[in-house]
Amino acid sequence: MKRTTIMIAGLALAAAATPLLAEGPLNLYIKGGLVSSQGDTRDMTNKGHGYTLELGYIGAPASWDGLQYRVYGGTVTIPGDSGFSPWLRVDRGNGSETIPYSTYQAMTPSQQSAMTVFERKFSYDVRGNFIGFDMIHPVKLGNVPFNVFLGPSLHQWFVTRVNPNEPQGDRNWRAGWRVGLGLPVAKDIELNLTYVFTEWRSKDAATMPYEKGGNPSRPAYLTLTGSYRF
């Protein structure tokens, strides 16, 4: 299923090149703004806010009867809470208990291997690169024009555990989707509210205990951004 979703996203991105060859000058844009962490992203960072920057171009082939497309790339950063104290839920033979991660680190390898770790909780810095393709449909609510958009994306996450600092190795490109609403406020300026849903790490019970938000992990976030078309 994952490979199929990634393949669909890749094909959609490649398909965007076809109308580009037939068009004139591109409508380039730059977009930036605030991020609100959602779901697993909130559990990973233990914080609510970050920022994003995006570059891309928008096309409107005459044969599409008002529909537009957008091809884009960008970056998103949501810092983790460096003050969070990580913990583990373990069984040392006397039933389940929660211990600070610093206590676990101070144990010898034989002591660590003698216990069962059921769950853990850390804080992470979450940063990612993304590319994507949107279909944009202009609509009106009363006399107010909006742009509704939806499309597939690909994300590469760079995740670092904080306190203690430890970069995570899961950096494969993963499929995602985004849906949003744009409000034009001037000829070349638009405000956007966007929801993004992705994947970072799948649950691997054989090598890693369950971690709320971190294993499995499907980062999601809302963005409130402004874009300028030039």
Short mmCIF file of C-alpha atoms in Angstrom, two decimals:
data_model
loop_
_atom_site.label_atom_id
_atom_site.label_comp_id
_atom_site.label_asym_id
_atom_site.label_seq_id
_atom_site.Cartn_x
_atom_site.Cartn_y
_atom_site.Cartn_z
CA MET A 1 0.00 0.00 0.00
CA LYS A 2 2.82 2.41 0.86
CA ARG A 3 4.59 1.77 -2.44
CA THR A 4 1.35 2.25 -4.35
CA THR A 5 0.67 5.58 -2.63
CA ILE A 6 4.21 6.80 -3.28
CA MET A 7 3.93 5.71 -6.93
CA ILE A 8 0.64 7.59 -7.34
CA ALA A 9 2.17 10.72 -5.82
CA GLY A 10 5.21 10.41 -8.09
CA LEU A 11 3.08 9.97 -11.20
CA ALA A 12 0.98 13.01 -10.30
CA LEU A 13 4.13 15.11 -9.89
CA ALA A 14 5.50 13.87 -13.20
CA ALA A 15 2.20 14.58 -14.93
CA ALA A 16 2.55 18.23 -13.98
CA ALA A 17 5.40 18.56 -16.47
CA THR A 18 3.10 17.91 -19.45
CA PRO A 19 1.06 21.14 -19.34
CA LEU A 20 4.19 23.09 -18.43
CA LEU A 21 5.68 22.34 -21.83
CA ALA A 22 2.67 23.86 -23.57
CA GLU A 23 2.42 27.07 -21.55
CA GLY A 24 3.98 30.48 -21.70
CA PRO A 25 5.60 32.29 -18.75
CA LEU A 26 5.12 30.60 -15.39
CA ASN A 27 3.30 32.16 -12.44
CA LEU A 28 5.97 31.75 -9.80
CA TYR A 29 5.18 32.27 -6.12
CA ILE A 30 6.75 32.25 -2.68
CA LYS A 31 4.82 31.28 0.43
CA GLY A 32 5.67 31.30 4.13
CA GLY A 33 4.00 31.25 7.49
CA LEU A 34 3.20 29.48 10.73
CA VAL A 35 2.72 25.79 11.48
CA SER A 36 0.46 24.26 14.11
CA SER A 37 1.47 20.69 14.96
CA GLN A 38 -1.32 18.10 14.92
CA GLY A 39 -1.66 14.46 15.95
CA ASP A 40 1.63 12.58 16.04
CA THR A 41 3.62 15.75 15.36
CA ARG A 42 2.29 17.28 18.57
CA ASP A 43 3.18 14.09 20.48
CA MET A 44 6.68 14.06 18.97
CA THR A 45 7.58 17.67 19.65
CA ASN A 46 5.50 18.30 22.79
CA LYS A 47 5.07 21.76 21.30
CA GLY A 48 2.50 23.36 19.08
CA HIS A 49 4.20 25.74 16.68
CA GLY A 50 6.75 25.96 13.89
CA TYR A 51 7.22 27.58 10.50
CA THR A 52 7.26 26.70 6.81
CA LEU A 53 8.59 28.10 3.53
CA GLU A 54 7.44 27.08 0.05
CA LEU A 55 8.34 27.92 -3.56
CA GLY A 56 6.46 26.89 -6.66
CA TYR A 57 4.50 27.83 -9.75
CA ILE A 58 0.87 27.83 -10.78
CA GLY A 59 -0.50 27.08 -14.22
CA ALA A 60 -3.97 27.48 -15.75
CA PRO A 61 -4.24 25.78 -19.16
CA ALA A 62 -7.06 27.29 -21.23
CA SER A 63 -8.56 23.85 -21.85
CA TRP A 64 -9.04 23.28 -18.09
CA ASP A 65 -11.96 25.74 -17.89
CA GLY A 66 -10.86 27.68 -14.82
CA LEU A 67 -9.03 24.88 -13.00
CA GLN A 68 -5.41 25.48 -12.05
CA TYR A 69 -2.53 23.30 -10.93
CA ARG A 70 0.38 23.99 -8.60
CA VAL A 71 3.78 22.29 -8.43
CA TYR A 72 5.82 23.16 -5.35
CA GLY A 73 8.64 22.35 -2.99
CA GLY A 74 9.55 23.58 0.45
CA THR A 75 10.58 22.98 4.02
CA VAL A 76 8.84 22.77 7.39
CA THR A 77 10.37 23.00 10.89
CA ILE A 78 8.73 22.27 14.24
CA PRO A 79 11.21 22.47 17.15
CA GLY A 80 10.89 20.02 20.01
CA ASP A 81 10.54 20.85 23.69
CA SER A 82 14.10 20.73 25.04
CA GLY A 83 12.78 20.81 28.61
CA PHE A 84 10.82 17.56 28.32
CA SER A 85 12.08 14.73 30.56
CA PRO A 86 11.99 11.44 28.61
CA TRP A 87 10.76 8.25 30.28
CA LEU A 88 10.34 4.52 29.72
CA ARG A 89 7.63 2.09 30.88
CA VAL A 90 9.38 -1.15 31.77
CA ASP A 91 9.00 -4.44 33.61
CA ARG A 92 11.95 -5.54 35.75
CA GLY A 93 10.14 -8.63 36.98
CA ASN A 94 7.98 -6.84 39.51
CA GLY A 95 5.29 -5.48 37.23
CA SER A 96 5.07 -2.42 35.02
CA GLU A 97 6.74 0.80 36.19
CA THR A 98 7.80 4.11 34.67
CA ILE A 99 11.41 5.21 35.02
CA PRO A 100 13.29 8.31 33.78
CA TYR A 101 15.34 7.69 30.65
CA SER A 102 18.41 8.94 32.54
CA THR A 103 17.97 6.04 34.98
CA TYR A 104 17.88 3.59 32.07
CA GLN A 105 21.02 5.16 30.56
CA ALA A 106 22.89 4.71 33.85
CA MET A 107 22.21 0.93 33.90
CA THR A 108 24.69 -1.61 32.65
CA PRO A 109 23.94 -3.45 29.39
CA SER A 110 23.09 -6.61 31.34
CA GLN A 111 20.61 -4.69 33.51
CA GLN A 112 19.00 -3.17 30.45
CA SER A 113 18.67 -6.52 28.69
CA ALA A 114 17.11 -8.08 31.81
CA MET A 115 14.06 -5.81 31.58
CA THR A 116 11.27 -5.49 29.05
CA VAL A 117 10.57 -2.04 27.63
CA PHE A 118 6.89 -1.61 26.71
CA GLU A 119 6.70 2.08 25.91
CA ARG A 120 8.87 5.16 25.77
CA LYS A 121 8.40 8.90 25.42
CA PHE A 122 10.85 11.47 24.06
CA SER A 123 10.79 14.91 22.51
CA TYR A 124 11.93 15.48 18.92
CA ASP A 125 12.93 18.31 16.63
CA VAL A 126 10.95 17.68 13.43
CA ARG A 127 12.18 19.15 10.15
CA GLY A 128 11.20 18.08 6.66
CA ASN A 129 11.56 18.77 2.97
CA PHE A 130 8.61 18.28 0.64
CA ILE A 131 7.50 18.42 -2.97
CA GLY A 132 3.96 18.18 -4.23
CA PHE A 133 1.25 18.77 -6.80
CA ASP A 134 -2.13 20.45 -6.14
CA MET A 135 -5.27 20.78 -8.18
CA ILE A 136 -6.87 24.17 -7.51
CA HIS A 137 -10.59 24.80 -7.97
CA PRO A 138 -11.91 28.40 -7.73
CA VAL A 139 -15.21 28.68 -5.82
CA LYS A 140 -17.37 31.47 -4.41
CA LEU A 141 -19.08 31.71 -1.05
CA GLY A 142 -21.58 34.48 -1.64
CA ASN A 143 -19.53 37.14 -3.38
CA VAL A 144 -16.24 36.08 -1.78
CA PRO A 145 -13.86 34.13 -4.07
CA PHE A 146 -11.88 31.20 -2.63
CA ASN A 147 -9.53 28.58 -4.01
CA VAL A 148 -10.00 24.99 -2.79
CA PHE A 149 -7.00 22.73 -3.39
CA LEU A 150 -6.02 19.09 -2.88
CA GLY A 151 -3.09 17.00 -3.96
CA PRO A 152 -0.41 14.37 -3.24
CA SER A 153 3.03 15.15 -1.86
CA LEU A 154 6.31 13.49 -0.96
CA HIS A 155 8.11 14.22 2.34
CA GLN A 156 11.59 13.55 3.66
CA TRP A 157 11.75 13.92 7.42
CA PHE A 158 14.90 14.80 9.38
CA VAL A 159 14.06 14.01 13.01
CA THR A 160 16.39 14.57 15.97
CA ARG A 161 15.66 13.35 19.48
CA VAL A 162 16.38 16.05 22.06
CA ASN A 163 17.52 15.60 25.65
CA PRO A 164 19.60 13.61 24.84
CA ASN A 165 20.39 14.74 21.28
CA GLU A 166 20.32 11.84 18.83
CA PRO A 167 19.55 12.12 15.08
CA GLN A 168 17.11 9.46 13.87
CA GLY A 169 17.96 7.44 10.78
CA ASP A 170 14.53 7.20 9.13
CA ARG A 171 14.98 9.57 6.18
CA ASN A 172 13.21 7.84 3.31
CA TRP A 173 10.81 9.81 1.16
CA ARG A 174 7.21 9.08 2.19
CA ALA A 175 3.88 9.90 0.60
CA GLY A 176 1.48 12.47 1.98
CA TRP A 177 -1.58 14.53 1.10
CA ARG A 178 -2.69 18.07 1.70
CA VAL A 179 -5.97 19.92 1.43
CA GLY A 180 -6.58 23.60 1.89
CA LEU A 181 -8.41 26.81 1.27
CA GLY A 182 -6.99 29.97 -0.26
CA LEU A 183 -8.38 33.49 0.09
CA PRO A 184 -7.13 36.03 -2.47
CA VAL A 185 -6.68 39.39 -0.72
CA ALA A 186 -5.00 41.30 -3.56
CA LYS A 187 -3.99 40.72 -7.18
CA ASP A 188 -0.85 38.75 -6.30
CA ILE A 189 -1.38 37.97 -2.60
CA GLU A 190 -3.30 35.07 -1.07
CA LEU A 191 -3.82 33.72 2.44
CA ASN A 192 -3.90 29.93 2.81
CA LEU A 193 -5.09 27.50 5.47
CA THR A 194 -3.72 24.02 4.78
CA TYR A 195 -3.86 20.60 6.46
CA VAL A 196 -0.99 18.20 5.69
CA PHE A 197 -0.96 14.48 6.53
CA THR A 198 2.19 12.37 6.03
CA GLU A 199 4.08 9.34 7.35
CA TRP A 200 7.50 9.04 8.95
CA ARG A 201 7.98 5.72 10.72
CA SER A 202 5.95 2.51 10.79
CA LYS A 203 5.61 0.44 13.94
CA ASP A 204 8.36 -2.17 14.26
CA ALA A 205 7.63 -4.08 17.44
CA ALA A 206 10.58 -6.41 16.86
CA THR A 207 13.22 -3.68 17.20
CA MET A 208 11.51 -0.73 18.84
CA PRO A 209 8.91 -0.40 21.62
CA TYR A 210 5.67 1.51 21.11
CA GLU A 211 5.99 5.27 21.43
CA LYS A 212 3.00 7.57 21.20
CA GLY A 213 3.61 9.75 18.16
CA GLY A 214 7.08 8.32 17.49
CA ASN A 215 6.43 4.67 16.62
CA PRO A 216 4.35 4.43 14.54
CA SER A 217 4.50 8.03 13.35
CA ARG A 218 2.25 9.88 10.93
CA PRO A 219 3.19 13.57 11.22
CA ALA A 220 0.37 16.01 10.51
CA TYR A 221 0.18 19.77 10.74
CA LEU A 222 -1.86 22.85 9.87
CA THR A 223 -0.31 25.87 8.19
CA LEU A 224 -1.46 29.47 8.02
CA THR A 225 0.54 31.11 5.25
CA GLY A 226 0.67 34.06 2.92
CA SER A 227 1.81 33.76 -0.69
CA TYR A 228 3.03 36.29 -3.22
CA ARG A 229 2.81 35.54 -6.93
CA PHE A 230 5.32 37.19 -9.28
#
